[in-house]
Short mmCIF file of C-alpha atoms and ligand atoms in Angstrom, two decimals:
data_model
loop_
_atom_site.label_atom_id
_atom_site.label_comp_id
_atom_site.label_asym_id
_atom_site.label_seq_id
_atom_site.Cartn_x
_atom_site.Cartn_y
_atom_site.Cartn_z
CA MET N 1 -18.83 -43.29 42.26
CA THR N 2 -17.85 -44.81 38.92
CA ALA N 3 -15.71 -43.17 36.27
CA GLU N 4 -18.87 -42.59 34.18
CA GLN N 5 -20.23 -40.30 36.85
CA GLN N 6 -17.11 -38.16 37.05
CA ARG N 7 -17.51 -34.71 35.62
CA PRO N 8 -14.94 -33.87 32.93
CA VAL N 9 -13.02 -30.71 33.82
CA GLN N 10 -10.18 -28.67 32.38
CA MET N 11 -7.69 -29.29 35.16
CA ILE N 12 -6.98 -30.78 38.57
CA ALA N 13 -4.06 -29.46 40.66
CA ARG N 14 -2.87 -31.61 43.54
CA GLY N 15 -0.72 -30.96 46.58
CA LYS N 16 -0.70 -29.42 50.03
CA ILE N 17 -3.01 -26.40 49.65
CA VAL N 18 -2.59 -23.09 51.46
CA THR N 19 -6.12 -21.87 50.70
CA MET N 20 -6.15 -18.39 52.35
CA ASP N 21 -9.93 -18.93 52.60
CA THR N 22 -11.94 -17.52 55.51
CA GLY N 23 -10.77 -20.29 57.83
CA ARG N 24 -7.20 -20.01 56.44
CA ARG N 25 -7.33 -23.77 55.94
CA ILE N 26 -4.28 -25.76 54.93
CA ILE N 27 -5.32 -29.04 53.27
CA GLU N 28 -2.57 -31.66 53.58
CA ASP N 29 -3.41 -34.03 50.71
CA GLY N 30 -5.56 -31.68 48.69
CA ALA N 31 -6.77 -31.03 45.16
CA ILE N 32 -8.40 -28.23 43.20
CA ALA N 33 -10.84 -28.87 40.34
CA ILE N 34 -10.79 -26.16 37.67
CA ASP N 35 -12.94 -25.60 34.62
CA LYS N 36 -12.98 -22.69 32.16
CA GLY N 37 -10.39 -20.94 34.32
CA VAL N 38 -12.58 -20.99 37.44
CA ILE N 39 -12.20 -23.06 40.61
CA LEU N 40 -15.08 -25.54 40.86
CA ALA N 41 -14.08 -27.20 44.13
CA VAL N 42 -11.28 -27.40 46.68
CA GLY N 43 -10.99 -30.45 48.91
CA THR N 44 -9.03 -33.56 49.69
CA ASN N 45 -7.42 -35.38 46.81
CA ALA N 46 -9.73 -38.34 47.41
CA GLU N 47 -12.89 -36.18 47.25
CA ILE N 48 -11.85 -34.24 44.14
CA SER N 49 -10.45 -37.27 42.28
CA ALA N 50 -13.71 -39.16 42.84
CA ARG N 51 -15.86 -36.36 41.45
CA TYR N 52 -13.87 -34.94 38.54
CA SER N 53 -11.99 -36.24 35.51
CA PRO N 54 -9.36 -33.73 34.30
CA ALA N 55 -7.94 -33.07 30.84
CA GLU N 56 -4.77 -31.72 32.46
CA GLU N 57 -3.10 -32.43 35.82
CA LEU N 58 -0.72 -30.18 37.74
CA GLY N 59 1.22 -30.62 40.97
CA GLY N 60 1.36 -33.92 42.78
CA SER N 61 1.70 -35.32 46.26
CA ASP N 62 4.93 -33.34 46.87
CA ALA N 63 3.65 -30.03 45.53
CA LEU N 64 2.58 -27.00 47.52
CA LEU N 65 -0.29 -24.94 46.07
CA MET N 66 -1.07 -21.38 47.10
CA PRO N 67 -2.93 -18.37 45.70
CA GLY N 68 -0.95 -16.24 43.27
CA PHE N 69 0.51 -13.08 44.79
CA ILE N 70 -1.13 -9.71 44.26
CA ASP N 71 1.34 -6.87 43.81
CA ALA N 72 -0.75 -3.94 44.99
CA HIS N 73 1.41 -1.13 43.65
CA THR N 74 3.57 -0.82 40.58
CA HIS N 75 4.15 1.34 37.53
CA CYS N 76 4.25 -0.59 34.29
CA THR N 77 6.81 1.54 32.46
CA GLN N 78 9.68 1.84 34.95
CA CYS N 79 11.58 -1.37 34.20
CA PHE N 80 14.24 0.29 32.04
CA VAL N 81 15.02 3.04 34.54
CA ARG N 82 14.79 1.48 37.97
CA GLY N 83 18.45 0.36 37.94
CA LEU N 84 19.59 3.93 37.24
CA THR N 85 18.12 5.37 40.42
CA SER N 86 20.23 3.82 43.13
CA GLY N 87 22.24 6.37 45.07
CA GLU N 88 20.41 9.25 43.31
CA LEU N 89 17.87 10.41 45.89
CA PRO N 90 15.62 12.31 45.54
CA MET N 91 14.92 11.42 41.95
CA ILE N 92 11.25 10.92 40.99
CA PRO N 93 10.72 14.17 38.98
CA ARG N 94 14.39 14.29 37.93
CA ILE N 95 14.91 10.72 36.66
CA TYR N 96 11.84 8.43 36.92
CA ASN N 97 9.32 10.68 35.16
CA PRO N 98 11.49 11.87 32.23
CA ALA N 99 12.64 8.29 31.61
CA GLN N 100 9.03 7.17 31.18
CA ARG N 101 7.97 10.16 29.09
CA VAL N 102 10.61 9.40 26.46
CA LEU N 103 9.30 5.89 25.72
CA THR N 104 7.49 5.16 22.45
CA ALA N 105 4.38 2.98 22.52
CA ALA N 106 6.44 -0.02 21.38
CA GLU N 107 8.99 0.59 24.13
CA ALA N 108 6.22 0.95 26.72
CA ALA N 109 4.92 -2.42 25.54
CA SER N 110 8.39 -3.90 26.06
CA THR N 111 8.55 -2.65 29.66
CA VAL N 112 5.15 -4.25 30.33
CA ARG N 113 6.41 -7.55 28.91
CA LEU N 114 9.55 -7.36 31.04
CA LEU N 115 7.62 -6.43 34.18
CA SER N 116 5.15 -9.26 33.55
CA ALA N 117 7.95 -11.78 33.00
CA GLN N 118 9.62 -10.76 36.26
CA MET N 119 6.33 -10.99 38.11
CA LEU N 120 5.16 -14.30 36.67
CA ARG N 121 8.60 -15.80 37.40
CA ALA N 122 8.13 -14.68 41.00
CA GLY N 123 4.54 -15.89 41.39
CA VAL N 124 2.64 -12.62 40.95
CA THR N 125 -0.69 -13.32 39.23
CA THR N 126 -2.19 -9.82 39.68
CA LEU N 127 -0.43 -6.49 39.33
CA CYS N 128 -1.83 -3.07 40.12
CA GLU N 129 -0.72 -0.13 37.98
CA GLY N 130 -1.18 2.91 40.20
CA THR N 131 -0.94 5.59 37.50
CA LEU N 132 -1.89 4.20 34.10
CA ASN N 133 -0.20 6.69 31.78
CA PRO N 134 -2.82 7.91 29.26
CA ASP N 135 -0.04 8.38 26.65
CA HIS N 136 0.78 4.67 26.78
CA GLU N 137 -2.67 3.41 27.67
CA SER N 138 -3.44 1.32 24.60
CA ALA N 139 0.07 -0.18 24.42
CA ILE N 140 -0.16 -1.21 28.08
CA LEU N 141 -3.68 -2.64 27.72
CA GLU N 142 -2.83 -4.61 24.59
CA THR N 143 0.35 -6.04 26.12
CA LEU N 144 -1.33 -7.07 29.36
CA GLU N 145 -4.01 -8.84 27.34
CA GLU N 146 -1.35 -10.53 25.22
CA VAL N 147 0.54 -11.72 28.35
CA GLY N 148 -2.57 -12.86 30.22
CA ILE N 149 -1.61 -11.64 33.72
CA ARG N 150 -4.45 -10.19 35.84
CA SER N 151 -4.30 -6.46 36.43
CA VAL N 152 -5.90 -3.53 38.19
CA LEU N 153 -5.33 -0.32 36.24
CA ALA N 154 -5.89 3.00 37.96
CA ARG N 155 -6.25 5.59 35.21
CA GLY N 156 -6.07 9.38 35.39
CA ARG N 157 -4.30 12.43 33.99
CA ALA N 158 -3.24 15.37 36.16
CA ASP N 159 -5.35 18.51 35.68
CA GLN N 160 -3.71 21.07 37.96
CA ASP N 161 -0.77 23.46 37.65
CA PHE N 162 1.20 23.88 40.83
CA HIS N 163 4.28 25.53 42.19
CA HIS N 164 6.17 24.20 45.14
CA ALA N 165 8.15 26.79 47.05
CA SER N 166 10.88 24.71 48.59
CA LEU N 167 12.06 25.22 52.13
CA TYR N 168 14.71 27.86 51.41
CA SER N 169 12.68 29.82 48.85
CA GLN N 170 9.72 30.11 51.20
CA ILE N 171 11.28 33.24 52.69
CA ASN N 172 10.08 35.15 49.62
CA ASP N 173 7.75 32.73 47.91
CA ARG N 174 4.62 30.63 48.55
CA SER N 175 3.37 27.39 47.06
CA TRP N 176 0.19 27.43 44.99
CA ALA N 177 -2.13 25.17 42.98
CA LYS N 178 -4.51 26.10 40.17
CA ALA N 179 -6.85 23.74 38.33
CA ARG N 180 -7.00 23.81 34.54
CA ASP N 181 -10.72 24.30 33.94
CA GLY N 182 -12.66 21.50 32.33
CA GLU N 183 -9.85 18.95 32.29
CA ALA N 184 -11.10 16.90 35.25
CA GLU N 185 -14.52 16.37 33.68
CA ALA N 186 -13.05 15.42 30.29
CA ASP N 187 -10.48 13.03 31.72
CA LEU N 188 -12.89 11.33 34.12
CA LEU N 189 -15.19 10.63 31.17
CA ARG N 190 -12.32 8.64 29.66
CA THR N 191 -11.83 6.76 32.93
CA GLU N 192 -15.57 6.07 33.04
CA ALA N 193 -15.32 4.55 29.54
CA LEU N 194 -12.45 2.34 30.77
CA LEU N 195 -14.54 1.28 33.79
CA GLN N 196 -17.40 0.36 31.49
CA ARG N 197 -15.08 -1.68 29.31
CA PHE N 198 -13.20 -3.31 32.22
CA PRO N 199 -15.49 -3.31 35.30
CA SER N 200 -13.69 -3.49 38.63
CA ARG N 201 -16.20 -6.04 39.91
CA GLY N 202 -16.23 -8.05 36.68
CA ASN N 203 -14.62 -11.41 36.09
CA GLY N 204 -12.31 -10.35 33.27
CA LEU N 205 -8.53 -10.17 33.59
CA ILE N 206 -8.44 -6.37 33.63
CA HIS N 207 -10.11 -4.36 36.39
CA ALA N 208 -10.20 -0.59 35.91
CA ALA N 209 -9.84 1.93 38.75
CA VAL N 210 -9.46 5.67 39.29
CA ASN N 211 -6.10 7.36 39.79
CA ALA N 212 -5.70 10.77 41.36
CA SER N 213 -2.00 10.33 41.85
CA ALA N 214 -1.23 13.24 44.16
CA LEU N 215 -2.70 16.37 45.73
CA LEU N 216 -0.18 18.50 43.89
CA GLY N 217 -1.18 17.59 40.33
CA PHE N 218 -4.88 16.73 40.70
CA SER N 219 -7.51 19.41 41.42
CA PRO N 220 -10.17 19.34 44.18
CA ARG N 221 -12.79 18.78 41.46
CA TYR N 222 -10.82 15.78 40.18
CA PHE N 223 -10.73 14.28 43.66
CA THR N 224 -14.41 14.74 44.45
CA ASP N 225 -15.67 13.63 41.03
CA GLY N 226 -13.08 10.82 40.89
CA ALA N 227 -14.21 9.54 44.29
CA ALA N 228 -17.85 9.66 43.14
CA LEU N 229 -16.90 7.64 40.06
CA ALA N 230 -15.06 5.08 42.21
CA ARG N 231 -18.16 4.70 44.42
CA ARG N 232 -20.50 4.40 41.44
CA PHE N 233 -18.41 1.64 39.84
CA ASP N 234 -17.39 0.07 43.18
CA THR N 235 -13.72 0.43 42.37
CA THR N 236 -10.75 2.10 44.04
CA LEU N 237 -9.48 5.67 44.07
CA GLN N 238 -5.69 5.41 44.31
CA VAL N 239 -3.68 8.30 45.73
CA HIS N 240 0.00 8.60 46.59
CA THR N 241 -0.12 10.43 49.89
CA GLY N 242 2.14 11.16 52.84
CA ARG N 243 4.97 10.17 50.52
CA ASP N 244 7.60 12.84 51.15
CA ARG N 245 8.40 15.99 53.08
CA GLU N 246 7.84 18.21 50.05
CA GLU N 247 4.21 17.06 49.81
CA VAL N 248 3.57 17.70 53.51
CA GLU N 249 5.17 21.15 53.21
CA PHE N 250 3.10 21.93 50.12
CA CYS N 251 -0.19 20.91 51.75
CA LEU N 252 0.53 22.87 54.92
CA ASP N 253 1.42 25.97 52.90
CA VAL N 254 -1.53 25.85 50.48
CA TRP N 255 -4.33 24.33 52.62
CA LYS N 256 -2.98 24.53 56.20
CA ARG N 257 -3.60 20.81 56.43
CA ARG N 258 -1.47 17.69 56.21
CA PRO N 259 -2.07 15.49 53.10
CA ILE N 260 -4.50 12.94 54.55
CA GLU N 261 -6.32 15.69 56.46
CA ARG N 262 -6.75 17.44 53.11
CA LEU N 263 -8.14 14.23 51.55
CA TYR N 264 -10.59 14.06 54.46
CA ASP N 265 -11.66 17.69 53.84
CA LEU N 266 -12.29 16.76 50.21
CA GLY N 267 -14.60 13.95 51.35
CA VAL N 268 -12.71 11.14 49.63
CA VAL N 269 -11.64 8.99 52.58
CA ASP N 270 -13.83 5.89 52.41
CA GLU N 271 -13.54 2.17 51.70
CA HIS N 272 -12.72 2.94 48.05
CA LEU N 273 -9.59 4.93 48.88
CA VAL N 274 -6.21 3.23 48.57
CA ALA N 275 -3.62 5.43 50.27
CA VAL N 276 -0.32 4.64 48.58
CA HIS N 277 2.76 4.75 50.84
CA ALA N 278 1.51 7.08 53.65
CA VAL N 279 4.96 6.77 55.21
CA LEU N 280 4.60 10.21 56.82
CA ALA N 281 1.02 9.70 58.08
CA SER N 282 0.62 11.22 61.54
CA GLU N 283 -1.33 9.51 64.35
CA GLN N 284 -4.32 11.70 63.47
CA GLU N 285 -4.06 10.84 59.79
CA ILE N 286 -3.92 7.10 60.59
CA GLU N 287 -7.13 7.61 62.62
CA ILE N 288 -8.74 9.36 59.63
CA LEU N 289 -7.91 6.44 57.33
CA ALA N 290 -9.19 3.94 59.91
CA ALA N 291 -12.47 5.80 60.52
CA GLY N 292 -13.10 5.90 56.77
CA ASN N 293 -12.21 2.20 56.29
CA ALA N 294 -9.61 3.18 53.70
CA ALA N 295 -6.77 0.83 52.70
CA LEU N 296 -2.99 1.20 52.62
CA ALA N 297 -0.77 0.05 49.75
CA HIS N 298 2.61 -0.51 51.33
CA SER N 299 5.83 -1.16 49.41
CA PRO N 300 8.50 -1.95 52.02
CA ILE N 301 11.49 -2.13 49.68
CA GLU N 302 10.53 1.17 48.04
CA CYS N 303 10.46 2.67 51.54
CA VAL N 304 14.18 2.06 51.81
CA ALA N 305 15.07 2.45 48.12
CA ASN N 306 13.41 5.80 47.44
CA LEU N 307 11.17 7.09 50.20
CA ASN N 308 13.61 7.19 53.11
CA ALA N 309 10.77 6.54 55.54
CA ILE N 310 8.63 3.61 56.67
CA PRO N 311 5.00 3.77 57.81
CA ASN N 312 4.07 2.79 61.34
CA LEU N 313 2.64 -0.51 60.12
CA PRO N 314 1.75 -1.98 63.54
CA ARG N 315 -0.21 1.22 64.23
CA PHE N 316 -2.08 0.95 60.90
CA ARG N 317 -2.87 -2.72 61.66
CA ALA N 318 -3.96 -2.00 65.23
CA ALA N 319 -6.33 0.68 63.90
CA GLY N 320 -7.94 -1.99 61.68
CA ILE N 321 -6.69 -0.59 58.39
CA ARG N 322 -6.43 -3.14 55.56
CA VAL N 323 -2.93 -3.35 54.13
CA ALA N 324 -1.80 -4.56 50.71
CA LEU N 325 1.85 -5.24 49.94
CA GLY N 326 3.40 -3.97 46.74
CA CYS N 327 6.78 -4.09 45.02
CA ASP N 328 6.61 -0.62 43.40
CA ASN N 329 8.97 -2.00 40.78
CA GLN N 330 11.74 -2.81 43.23
CA ALA N 331 12.10 -6.60 43.49
CA ASN N 332 9.02 -7.43 41.41
CA ASP N 333 8.96 -10.45 43.69
CA MET N 334 6.47 -10.83 46.54
CA PHE N 335 8.56 -13.39 48.42
CA ALA N 336 11.28 -10.73 48.62
CA THR N 337 8.68 -8.10 49.49
CA MET N 338 7.07 -10.11 52.31
CA ARG N 339 10.50 -10.84 53.73
CA ALA N 340 11.48 -7.17 53.46
CA ALA N 341 8.34 -6.19 55.40
CA TRP N 342 9.15 -8.73 58.08
CA LEU N 343 12.73 -7.47 58.44
CA VAL N 344 12.14 -3.73 58.07
CA HIS N 345 9.26 -3.61 60.52
CA GLY N 346 10.88 -6.17 62.79
CA ALA N 347 13.98 -4.03 63.11
CA ARG N 348 11.91 -0.87 63.64
CA TRP N 349 9.01 -2.06 65.79
CA GLY N 350 9.69 -5.62 66.98
CA VAL N 351 13.31 -5.85 68.05
CA GLU N 352 13.26 -2.72 70.16
CA ARG N 353 10.26 -4.00 72.15
CA PHE N 354 11.37 -7.63 72.36
CA ASP N 355 8.10 -8.42 70.56
CA ALA N 356 8.37 -11.42 68.25
CA GLU N 357 4.65 -11.18 67.42
CA PHE N 358 4.74 -7.64 66.05
CA LEU N 359 3.84 -8.88 62.55
CA PRO N 360 3.05 -12.61 62.24
CA ALA N 361 3.91 -14.50 59.06
CA GLY N 362 0.23 -15.29 58.47
CA ALA N 363 -0.55 -11.56 58.39
CA LEU N 364 2.19 -10.94 55.81
CA LEU N 365 0.83 -13.75 53.67
CA GLU N 366 -2.64 -12.18 53.90
CA MET N 367 -1.28 -8.78 52.86
CA ALA N 368 0.27 -10.44 49.80
CA THR N 369 -2.91 -12.32 48.79
CA ILE N 370 -6.47 -12.05 50.16
CA GLU N 371 -6.10 -8.75 52.04
CA SER N 372 -4.47 -7.20 48.99
CA ALA N 373 -7.45 -8.40 46.93
CA SER N 374 -9.82 -6.75 49.41
CA CYS N 375 -7.88 -3.45 49.29
CA LEU N 376 -8.13 -3.48 45.47
CA ARG N 377 -11.83 -4.55 45.56
CA ILE N 378 -11.19 -7.72 43.55
CA GLU N 379 -11.62 -10.24 46.39
CA HIS N 380 -14.66 -11.65 44.55
CA VAL N 381 -12.36 -13.03 41.87
CA THR N 382 -8.91 -13.71 43.33
CA GLY N 383 -6.72 -13.75 46.48
CA SER N 384 -7.69 -17.18 47.83
CA LEU N 385 -8.32 -20.70 46.59
CA GLU N 386 -12.08 -21.17 46.90
CA ALA N 387 -14.89 -22.43 44.67
CA GLY N 388 -16.15 -19.70 42.35
CA LYS N 389 -12.91 -17.73 42.22
CA ALA N 390 -10.52 -17.57 39.27
CA ALA N 391 -7.81 -20.23 39.20
CA ASP N 392 -4.94 -17.83 39.98
CA PHE N 393 -2.40 -19.97 41.80
CA LEU N 394 1.16 -21.22 42.17
CA VAL N 395 2.60 -24.70 42.11
CA LEU N 396 5.66 -24.80 44.39
CA ASP N 397 8.20 -27.61 44.61
CA GLY N 398 7.67 -29.16 48.02
CA THR N 399 10.76 -31.33 47.54
CA ALA N 400 13.08 -28.32 47.25
CA PRO N 401 15.64 -28.25 50.09
CA HIS N 402 14.29 -25.03 51.58
CA PHE N 403 10.82 -26.60 51.96
CA MET N 404 11.98 -29.98 53.26
CA ALA N 405 10.98 -30.78 56.82
CA ALA N 406 8.61 -27.79 56.76
CA GLN N 407 6.90 -27.37 60.12
CA ASP N 408 4.87 -24.17 59.93
CA VAL N 409 3.92 -23.44 56.32
CA PRO N 410 3.04 -19.69 56.53
CA SER N 411 6.25 -18.92 58.45
CA GLU N 412 8.38 -21.00 56.14
CA LEU N 413 6.89 -19.36 53.03
CA VAL N 414 7.53 -15.87 54.40
CA ARG N 415 10.94 -16.51 55.96
CA TYR N 416 12.51 -19.12 53.71
CA GLY N 417 10.51 -19.34 50.47
CA SER N 418 11.70 -17.79 47.22
CA ARG N 419 10.87 -17.69 43.54
CA ALA N 420 13.35 -20.54 43.04
CA GLU N 421 10.72 -22.95 44.39
CA ILE N 422 8.05 -21.83 41.92
CA VAL N 423 7.36 -24.51 39.33
CA GLN N 424 4.34 -22.97 37.61
CA THR N 425 2.35 -19.72 37.74
CA ILE N 426 -1.27 -20.02 36.63
CA VAL N 427 -3.68 -17.17 35.90
CA ALA N 428 -7.35 -17.92 35.25
CA GLY N 429 -6.47 -21.54 34.60
CA ARG N 430 -3.74 -20.74 32.05
CA VAL N 431 -0.17 -21.80 32.82
CA LEU N 432 1.81 -18.63 32.01
CA TYR N 433 5.11 -19.65 33.58
CA ASP N 434 6.28 -23.27 33.50
CA ARG N 435 9.71 -24.41 34.77
CA GLY N 436 11.75 -21.60 33.23
CA ASN N 437 9.51 -21.08 30.21
CA PHE N 438 6.99 -18.34 29.53
CA THR N 439 4.03 -19.44 27.44
CA THR N 440 2.88 -15.98 26.28
CA ILE N 441 6.16 -14.00 26.17
CA ASP N 442 8.86 -14.41 23.52
CA MET N 443 11.88 -14.09 25.80
CA GLN N 444 14.46 -13.90 23.03
CA ALA N 445 12.67 -10.99 21.38
CA LEU N 446 12.20 -9.41 24.81
CA ARG N 447 15.94 -9.55 25.53
CA GLU N 448 16.63 -7.51 22.39
CA GLU N 449 13.81 -5.03 23.06
CA ALA N 450 14.82 -4.58 26.69
CA SER N 451 18.45 -4.02 25.85
CA ALA N 452 17.60 -1.33 23.27
CA GLY N 453 15.07 0.32 25.62
CA ALA N 454 17.55 0.34 28.50
CA ASP N 455 20.22 1.98 26.29
CA LYS N 456 17.81 4.72 25.25
CA VAL N 457 16.71 5.47 28.81
CA ARG N 458 20.30 5.43 30.02
CA GLN N 459 21.22 8.13 27.48
CA GLU N 460 18.13 10.15 28.40
CA VAL N 461 18.90 10.35 32.11
CA ALA N 462 22.71 10.48 32.01
CA SER N 463 22.87 14.28 32.17
CA ARG N 464 20.18 14.43 34.89
CA ARG N 465 22.12 12.31 37.35
CA TYR N 466 24.16 13.85 40.14
CA ARG N 467 26.92 11.35 39.65
CA PRO N 468 28.41 9.93 36.43
CA LEU N 469 26.96 6.64 35.30
CA PRO N 470 29.03 3.66 36.32
CA ALA N 471 30.85 2.00 33.43
CA PHE N 472 29.52 -1.37 32.27
ZN1 ZN T 501 3.67 4.76 42.89
#
């Protein structure tokens, strides 16, 4: 083929390609042709170079190319508070929630910029906000569009009053829940508008979804109508469930059922459901999720940092449940998160059985890319390097010492890889992170914004902490 017959394209990326396609192919001397942000073809360097003429070239013979990571669970406005929570368990209603409520729209935008910078630096090309806060909705949307990272945004506002009678007060008291009439319908109309604007199955950078964050704050009507909306728009219904003892206690007291049993009674356990955490899921509840083809969003570092429990991941996997890994604002780094999953579950389920195969590296890589995309119902657009999908990928430095003499690429990525080896992070064909530089984030301005935001949040939560704040 002569040069005249080559098709001009936006970009060619070259290197060893970890495709994560159906055959999980690894192409040794590979190349990816990209045009208008979409992958046109993946093949050998010789094949692609003969067919396409690029305006821009990335990678090279020493590079390693892989799909961008998909962080399946985060909260966009927790960056200023997360460092104030260590050693303060339990703390979600006491510290996390008030710290987010106090943010102005501009400060919420700053947290999104900071979160995005951390993620892009660590190779995350898609984030999933599990509880898009309606108070900060437009600031978050505008900032994500400005940054250019891909996102799944599960939106919803609680519509139920509740009272949790804690263990000791249950002698004289009971827990209860009461819906605020009409709020579910009104709020789901807003989520429907968001789904129309940002379809889950569309090709845009933002994919809307439905959030019914917890059984305590969201009414039965919200769950059933929210699940119907998720089915109609082929998106996800995201629910924190089986997260802590208080929730299990509450559900047993009010409905005589454990949390996932209650979700089953409400008729919302299907392939659209993403069960977030489920660290306290019983055997029966795991069976319920499996029978409904629901997915699990699992954040292994958060399990240790805040939840004080880990799910029986081998049991979930054996039941055929799809699993997506998330950072939940802990490392904001999927290399760290994959490695945490390997170590946490290895110590809990592998070491004690002398079972080195309890969770293979390839499975962890899937849970951080293509399986995560499937859980979030965006596998049509991202999660693997295949023709027709968006060009969401990473260029890694194959000459870095930790990747030299690599023998088994999936294992070496999971066990030894880190964000230090990331050269570039590309979303929809746009280089957003490039050798220490961010192309859509003003890092100097962000440093000032983040410092001011962190000071404000620090003052807000100081009196809520059990222990005095450490001195700088
Ligand atoms: Zn969460």
